[in-house]
Short mmCIF file of N, CA and C in Angstrom, two decimals:
data_model
loop_
_atom_site.label_atom_id
_atom_site.label_comp_id
_atom_site.label_asym_id
_atom_site.label_seq_id
_atom_site.Cartn_x
_atom_site.Cartn_y
_atom_site.Cartn_z
N MET A 1 -11.87 6.14 6.32
CA MET A 1 -11.17 5.06 5.51
C MET A 1 -10.97 3.91 6.46
N PHE A 2 -10.85 2.69 5.98
CA PHE A 2 -10.82 1.54 6.95
C PHE A 2 -9.67 1.49 7.82
N TRP A 3 -8.31 1.73 7.15
CA TRP A 3 -7.09 1.66 7.75
C TRP A 3 -7.08 2.59 8.71
N LEU A 4 -7.45 3.93 8.58
CA LEU A 4 -7.14 4.93 9.30
C LEU A 4 -8.02 4.98 10.56
N SER A 5 -9.25 4.39 10.69
CA SER A 5 -10.05 4.20 11.72
C SER A 5 -9.37 3.42 12.71
N ARG A 6 -8.29 2.51 12.53
CA ARG A 6 -7.65 1.68 13.54
C ARG A 6 -6.63 2.26 14.02
N LEU A 7 -6.11 3.38 13.61
CA LEU A 7 -4.94 4.03 14.14
C LEU A 7 -5.21 4.80 15.47
N GLU A 8 -4.15 4.98 16.29
CA GLU A 8 -4.27 5.77 17.48
C GLU A 8 -4.34 7.35 17.05
N LYS A 9 -5.17 8.10 17.86
CA LYS A 9 -5.06 9.52 17.53
C LYS A 9 -3.97 10.13 18.12
N LYS A 10 -3.69 11.54 17.82
CA LYS A 10 -2.59 12.24 18.19
C LYS A 10 -2.54 12.28 19.76
N THR A 11 -3.54 12.27 20.42
CA THR A 11 -3.68 12.54 21.88
C THR A 11 -3.42 11.22 22.62
N GLN A 12 -3.57 10.07 21.88
CA GLN A 12 -3.29 8.78 22.53
C GLN A 12 -1.87 8.45 22.49
N PRO A 13 -1.56 7.56 23.51
CA PRO A 13 -0.06 7.19 23.55
C PRO A 13 0.26 6.14 22.30
N LEU A 14 1.52 6.09 22.03
CA LEU A 14 2.09 5.47 20.98
C LEU A 14 1.73 3.84 21.17
N ALA A 15 1.23 3.28 20.04
CA ALA A 15 0.83 1.92 20.10
C ALA A 15 2.03 1.02 20.53
N SER A 16 2.01 -0.11 21.13
CA SER A 16 2.99 -1.02 21.54
C SER A 16 3.54 -1.58 20.30
N HIS A 17 4.93 -2.07 20.45
CA HIS A 17 5.63 -2.68 19.21
C HIS A 17 4.73 -3.88 18.58
N ARG A 18 4.20 -4.52 19.44
CA ARG A 18 3.41 -5.77 19.01
C ARG A 18 2.12 -5.26 18.04
N VAL A 19 1.38 -4.21 18.55
CA VAL A 19 0.23 -3.62 17.64
C VAL A 19 0.94 -2.98 16.45
N PHE A 20 2.11 -2.48 16.50
CA PHE A 20 2.62 -1.79 15.12
C PHE A 20 2.91 -2.98 14.22
N LEU A 21 3.52 -4.18 14.81
CA LEU A 21 3.89 -5.28 13.83
C LEU A 21 2.64 -5.94 13.25
N ALA A 22 1.52 -5.93 14.07
CA ALA A 22 0.40 -6.48 13.65
C ALA A 22 -0.35 -5.65 12.51
N ARG A 23 -0.10 -4.29 12.59
CA ARG A 23 -0.46 -3.48 11.55
C ARG A 23 0.17 -3.53 10.29
N VAL A 24 1.47 -3.70 10.44
CA VAL A 24 2.40 -3.88 9.24
C VAL A 24 1.85 -5.14 8.55
N TRP A 25 1.88 -6.31 9.29
CA TRP A 25 1.43 -7.55 8.83
C TRP A 25 0.09 -7.54 8.02
N ARG A 26 -0.84 -6.97 8.74
CA ARG A 26 -2.27 -6.85 8.18
C ARG A 26 -2.05 -6.16 6.78
N ASN A 27 -1.40 -4.77 6.84
CA ASN A 27 -1.27 -4.08 5.71
C ASN A 27 -0.55 -4.91 4.52
N PHE A 28 0.53 -5.65 4.77
CA PHE A 28 1.10 -6.53 3.94
C PHE A 28 0.24 -7.53 3.36
N LEU A 29 -0.70 -8.13 4.14
CA LEU A 29 -1.65 -9.10 3.59
C LEU A 29 -2.58 -8.39 2.66
N ALA A 30 -2.98 -7.23 2.96
CA ALA A 30 -3.89 -6.40 2.16
C ALA A 30 -3.22 -6.20 0.60
N SER A 31 -1.89 -5.87 0.84
CA SER A 31 -1.30 -5.57 -0.62
C SER A 31 -1.01 -6.83 -1.33
N LEU A 32 -0.79 -7.75 -0.48
CA LEU A 32 -0.58 -9.10 -1.30
C LEU A 32 -1.93 -9.54 -1.86
N ALA A 33 -3.08 -9.20 -1.30
CA ALA A 33 -4.32 -9.60 -1.92
C ALA A 33 -4.69 -8.92 -3.09
N VAL A 34 -4.27 -7.47 -3.13
CA VAL A 34 -4.35 -6.80 -4.30
C VAL A 34 -3.39 -7.21 -5.37
N VAL A 35 -2.23 -7.62 -5.12
CA VAL A 35 -1.28 -8.21 -6.10
C VAL A 35 -1.87 -9.60 -6.60
N VAL A 36 -2.39 -10.45 -5.83
CA VAL A 36 -2.91 -11.88 -6.42
C VAL A 36 -4.28 -11.37 -7.33
N PHE A 37 -4.99 -10.46 -6.89
CA PHE A 37 -6.17 -10.12 -7.70
C PHE A 37 -5.76 -9.51 -8.94
N SER A 38 -4.83 -8.56 -8.92
CA SER A 38 -4.30 -8.15 -10.15
C SER A 38 -3.67 -8.89 -11.11
N LEU A 39 -2.82 -9.87 -10.58
CA LEU A 39 -2.22 -10.80 -11.49
C LEU A 39 -3.25 -11.80 -12.05
N THR A 40 -4.14 -11.91 -11.36
CA THR A 40 -5.30 -13.20 -11.92
C THR A 40 -6.08 -12.23 -12.83
N LEU A 41 -6.46 -11.10 -12.58
CA LEU A 41 -7.06 -10.39 -13.62
C LEU A 41 -6.40 -10.10 -14.82
N GLY A 42 -5.26 -9.83 -14.76
CA GLY A 42 -4.41 -9.65 -15.82
C GLY A 42 -3.98 -10.83 -16.55
N THR A 43 -3.81 -12.06 -15.98
CA THR A 43 -3.55 -13.20 -16.51
C THR A 43 -4.77 -13.72 -17.34
N VAL A 44 -5.90 -13.57 -16.80
CA VAL A 44 -7.10 -14.20 -17.48
C VAL A 44 -7.38 -13.26 -18.75
N GLY A 45 -7.22 -11.97 -18.46
CA GLY A 45 -7.57 -10.97 -19.61
C GLY A 45 -6.61 -11.19 -20.59
N TYR A 46 -5.36 -11.30 -20.35
CA TYR A 46 -4.35 -11.57 -21.53
C TYR A 46 -4.60 -12.88 -22.30
N HIS A 47 -5.05 -13.85 -21.50
CA HIS A 47 -5.37 -15.18 -22.06
C HIS A 47 -6.55 -15.14 -23.07
N TYR A 48 -7.58 -14.74 -22.24
CA TYR A 48 -8.80 -14.68 -23.03
C TYR A 48 -9.00 -13.74 -24.19
N ILE A 49 -8.65 -12.52 -23.75
CA ILE A 49 -8.93 -11.33 -24.65
C ILE A 49 -7.81 -11.11 -25.76
N CYS A 50 -6.53 -11.32 -25.27
CA CYS A 50 -5.35 -11.18 -26.29
C CYS A 50 -5.03 -12.34 -26.90
N GLY A 51 -5.34 -13.59 -26.34
CA GLY A 51 -5.02 -14.92 -27.07
C GLY A 51 -3.78 -15.42 -26.69
N VAL A 52 -3.14 -14.93 -25.74
CA VAL A 52 -1.67 -15.48 -25.33
C VAL A 52 -1.99 -16.67 -24.48
N GLY A 53 -0.88 -17.41 -24.21
CA GLY A 53 -0.95 -18.55 -23.33
C GLY A 53 -0.87 -18.10 -21.86
N TRP A 54 -1.28 -19.15 -21.10
CA TRP A 54 -1.31 -18.72 -19.63
C TRP A 54 -0.02 -18.22 -18.99
N VAL A 55 1.04 -18.82 -19.29
CA VAL A 55 2.32 -18.24 -18.75
C VAL A 55 2.71 -16.85 -19.41
N ASP A 56 2.45 -16.73 -20.61
CA ASP A 56 2.71 -15.60 -21.36
C ASP A 56 1.77 -14.25 -20.73
N GLY A 57 0.54 -14.88 -20.46
CA GLY A 57 -0.42 -13.87 -19.82
C GLY A 57 -0.09 -13.55 -18.42
N LEU A 58 0.57 -14.41 -17.66
CA LEU A 58 1.14 -14.06 -16.32
C LEU A 58 2.29 -13.10 -16.43
N LEU A 59 3.05 -13.44 -17.45
CA LEU A 59 4.30 -12.45 -17.70
C LEU A 59 4.08 -11.28 -17.99
N ASN A 60 3.10 -11.13 -18.94
CA ASN A 60 2.55 -9.65 -19.29
C ASN A 60 1.93 -8.95 -18.13
N ALA A 61 0.97 -9.72 -17.45
CA ALA A 61 0.62 -9.08 -16.30
C ALA A 61 1.33 -8.58 -15.18
N THR A 62 2.35 -9.44 -14.96
CA THR A 62 3.40 -9.20 -13.98
C THR A 62 4.23 -7.82 -14.47
N MET A 63 4.71 -7.92 -15.65
CA MET A 63 5.51 -6.96 -16.20
C MET A 63 4.84 -5.55 -16.27
N ILE A 64 3.50 -5.47 -16.50
CA ILE A 64 2.75 -4.37 -16.53
C ILE A 64 2.49 -3.85 -15.22
N LEU A 65 2.10 -4.83 -14.21
CA LEU A 65 1.91 -4.34 -12.67
C LEU A 65 3.29 -3.76 -12.11
N THR A 66 4.38 -4.29 -12.36
CA THR A 66 5.47 -3.69 -11.72
C THR A 66 6.03 -2.54 -12.73
N GLY A 67 5.31 -2.06 -13.75
CA GLY A 67 5.95 -0.95 -14.48
C GLY A 67 6.87 -1.18 -15.39
N MET A 68 7.26 -2.41 -15.86
CA MET A 68 8.19 -2.71 -16.76
C MET A 68 7.78 -2.58 -18.12
N GLY A 69 6.54 -2.73 -18.40
CA GLY A 69 5.97 -2.64 -19.78
C GLY A 69 5.65 -4.19 -20.32
N PRO A 70 4.88 -4.15 -21.40
CA PRO A 70 4.39 -5.51 -21.89
C PRO A 70 5.38 -6.10 -22.61
N VAL A 71 5.26 -7.47 -22.69
CA VAL A 71 6.29 -8.30 -23.42
C VAL A 71 5.65 -8.56 -24.82
N ASP A 72 4.53 -8.97 -24.94
CA ASP A 72 4.11 -9.30 -26.17
C ASP A 72 3.20 -8.11 -26.98
N LYS A 73 3.26 -8.02 -28.27
CA LYS A 73 2.65 -7.00 -28.92
C LYS A 73 1.17 -7.54 -29.23
N MET A 74 0.29 -6.77 -28.93
CA MET A 74 -1.01 -7.09 -29.07
C MET A 74 -1.49 -6.81 -30.52
N ASP A 75 -2.20 -7.71 -31.21
CA ASP A 75 -2.51 -7.59 -32.58
C ASP A 75 -3.83 -7.09 -32.70
N THR A 76 -4.75 -7.52 -31.85
CA THR A 76 -6.23 -7.17 -32.07
C THR A 76 -6.67 -5.95 -31.40
N THR A 77 -7.66 -5.37 -31.74
CA THR A 77 -8.24 -4.15 -31.03
C THR A 77 -8.62 -4.32 -29.79
N ALA A 78 -9.37 -5.45 -29.53
CA ALA A 78 -9.70 -5.86 -28.15
C ALA A 78 -8.46 -6.19 -27.12
N GLY A 79 -7.31 -6.69 -27.71
CA GLY A 79 -6.14 -6.89 -27.08
C GLY A 79 -5.46 -5.60 -26.67
N LYS A 80 -5.51 -4.65 -27.42
CA LYS A 80 -4.99 -3.43 -27.45
C LYS A 80 -5.64 -2.66 -26.27
N LEU A 81 -7.00 -2.54 -26.36
CA LEU A 81 -7.86 -1.90 -25.44
C LEU A 81 -7.65 -2.60 -24.01
N PHE A 82 -7.58 -3.92 -23.80
CA PHE A 82 -7.46 -4.63 -22.71
C PHE A 82 -6.13 -4.15 -22.12
N ALA A 83 -4.99 -4.02 -22.88
CA ALA A 83 -3.71 -3.71 -22.31
C ALA A 83 -3.63 -2.32 -21.96
N ILE A 84 -4.31 -1.43 -22.50
CA ILE A 84 -4.40 0.02 -22.31
C ILE A 84 -5.19 0.02 -20.89
N PHE A 85 -6.40 -0.45 -20.73
CA PHE A 85 -6.98 -0.27 -19.19
C PHE A 85 -6.41 -1.26 -18.22
N TYR A 86 -5.72 -2.31 -18.41
CA TYR A 86 -4.94 -2.99 -17.49
C TYR A 86 -3.73 -2.23 -17.10
N ALA A 87 -3.15 -1.74 -17.96
CA ALA A 87 -1.94 -0.74 -17.59
C ALA A 87 -2.44 0.43 -16.75
N LEU A 88 -3.54 1.14 -17.05
CA LEU A 88 -4.07 2.23 -16.30
C LEU A 88 -4.43 1.75 -14.84
N TYR A 89 -5.10 0.54 -14.80
CA TYR A 89 -5.48 -0.01 -13.61
C TYR A 89 -4.44 -0.32 -12.76
N SER A 90 -3.23 -0.79 -13.42
CA SER A 90 -2.10 -1.33 -12.70
C SER A 90 -1.33 -0.21 -12.10
N GLY A 91 -1.32 0.98 -12.72
CA GLY A 91 -0.70 2.10 -12.06
C GLY A 91 -1.37 2.56 -10.83
N ILE A 92 -2.63 2.70 -10.84
CA ILE A 92 -3.19 2.88 -9.68
C ILE A 92 -3.19 1.78 -8.57
N ALA A 93 -3.29 0.55 -8.95
CA ALA A 93 -3.08 -0.38 -7.93
C ALA A 93 -1.67 -0.44 -7.34
N PHE A 94 -0.52 -0.19 -8.17
CA PHE A 94 0.73 -0.02 -7.59
C PHE A 94 0.76 1.14 -6.55
N ILE A 95 0.40 2.18 -6.88
CA ILE A 95 0.34 3.24 -6.04
C ILE A 95 -0.30 3.00 -4.72
N THR A 96 -1.55 2.52 -4.85
CA THR A 96 -2.35 2.09 -3.75
C THR A 96 -1.54 1.07 -2.80
N MET A 97 -1.09 0.01 -3.32
CA MET A 97 -0.19 -1.10 -2.75
C MET A 97 0.84 -0.35 -1.83
N ILE A 98 1.49 0.57 -2.44
CA ILE A 98 2.67 1.22 -1.77
C ILE A 98 2.26 1.97 -0.69
N ALA A 99 0.98 2.76 -0.81
CA ALA A 99 0.57 3.58 0.19
C ALA A 99 0.07 2.75 1.42
N VAL A 100 -0.47 1.70 1.17
CA VAL A 100 -1.01 0.80 2.18
C VAL A 100 0.10 0.12 3.09
N LEU A 101 1.08 -0.14 2.35
CA LEU A 101 2.33 -0.82 2.81
C LEU A 101 3.06 0.17 3.71
N VAL A 102 3.28 1.42 3.24
CA VAL A 102 4.03 2.40 4.07
C VAL A 102 3.06 3.13 5.34
N LEU A 103 1.90 2.96 5.13
CA LEU A 103 1.04 3.70 5.95
C LEU A 103 1.21 3.53 7.42
N PRO A 104 1.39 2.23 8.04
CA PRO A 104 1.61 2.09 9.39
C PRO A 104 3.01 2.61 9.90
N ILE A 105 3.91 2.52 9.15
CA ILE A 105 5.27 3.09 9.31
C ILE A 105 5.44 4.50 9.30
N TYR A 106 4.84 5.30 8.52
CA TYR A 106 4.54 6.59 8.29
C TYR A 106 3.83 7.15 9.48
N HIS A 107 2.75 6.60 9.83
CA HIS A 107 1.97 6.96 10.88
C HIS A 107 2.72 6.98 12.36
N ARG A 108 3.33 5.82 12.45
CA ARG A 108 4.18 5.55 13.73
C ARG A 108 5.18 6.79 13.94
N PHE A 109 5.89 7.03 12.72
CA PHE A 109 6.99 7.97 12.72
C PHE A 109 6.43 9.45 12.99
N LEU A 110 5.30 9.71 12.37
CA LEU A 110 4.56 11.06 12.77
C LEU A 110 3.98 11.07 14.17
N HIS A 111 3.49 9.96 14.74
CA HIS A 111 2.89 10.06 16.02
C HIS A 111 4.08 10.17 16.90
N HIS A 112 5.15 9.52 16.64
CA HIS A 112 6.33 9.54 17.66
C HIS A 112 6.75 10.86 17.58
N PHE A 113 6.88 11.46 16.42
CA PHE A 113 7.40 13.08 16.25
C PHE A 113 6.46 13.90 17.13
N HIS A 114 5.30 13.76 16.86
CA HIS A 114 4.29 14.49 17.61
C HIS A 114 4.25 14.34 19.04
N LEU A 115 4.42 13.08 19.55
CA LEU A 115 4.56 12.89 20.99
C LEU A 115 5.87 13.62 21.64
N SER A 116 6.95 13.32 20.82
CA SER A 116 8.18 13.89 21.30
C SER A 116 8.08 15.45 21.42
N THR A 117 7.51 16.18 20.38
CA THR A 117 7.26 17.61 20.36
C THR A 117 6.31 18.10 21.51
N GLU A 118 5.42 17.20 21.67
CA GLU A 118 4.36 17.60 22.90
C GLU A 118 5.21 17.56 24.15
N GLU A 119 5.92 16.50 24.44
CA GLU A 119 6.60 16.35 25.73
C GLU A 119 7.60 17.54 25.89
N ASP A 120 8.36 17.82 24.76
CA ASP A 120 9.26 18.93 24.86
C ASP A 120 8.59 20.21 25.29
N GLU A 121 7.64 20.47 24.62
CA GLU A 121 6.82 21.77 24.84
C GLU A 121 6.15 21.71 26.45
N GLN A 122 5.66 20.60 26.97
CA GLN A 122 5.51 20.45 28.26
C GLN A 122 6.52 20.64 29.32
N ARG A 123 7.74 20.31 29.02
CA ARG A 123 9.01 20.32 29.70
C ARG A 123 9.40 21.78 29.78
N LEU A 124 9.44 22.55 28.84
CA LEU A 124 9.66 23.81 28.48
C LEU A 124 8.59 24.73 29.37
N ALA A 125 7.37 24.40 29.24
CA ALA A 125 6.42 25.19 30.10
C ALA A 125 6.65 25.07 31.45
N ARG A 126 7.12 23.89 31.95
CA ARG A 126 7.27 23.65 33.27
C ARG A 126 8.51 24.57 33.96
N ARG A 127 9.56 24.67 33.04
CA ARG A 127 10.74 25.26 33.40
C ARG A 127 10.42 26.85 33.59
N ARG A 128 9.46 27.19 32.72
CA ARG A 128 8.97 28.67 32.61
C ARG A 128 8.36 29.13 33.97
N HIS A 129 7.69 28.31 34.58
CA HIS A 129 6.77 28.48 35.65
C HIS A 129 7.47 28.36 36.86
#
């Protein structure tokens, strides 16, 4: 995976605070790109397939993407099918965005915890000898 290849391995020292913040920023921008793409896709789909206005399309796309649910009732079969598939896509996109946002923080926590445990084990081993 692209993001995992840039993270330090468990045998490497903890990345600097600057590197960590750069990772958080990069992942935030990646998530923002997914949001912009998803809202564009939803707005265009709701406008052309469902026949709602641009602002109403954006409103529907935003509400679906955030998990709140649709605002307008779809009257056509094509509109209903688009709403179904956009809702399924939005659920996956939302979970992916959260995972991408949390990844550097979670990795740093686990890496720090691993280093602390390893140092404690080395300290105990030195005391035994």
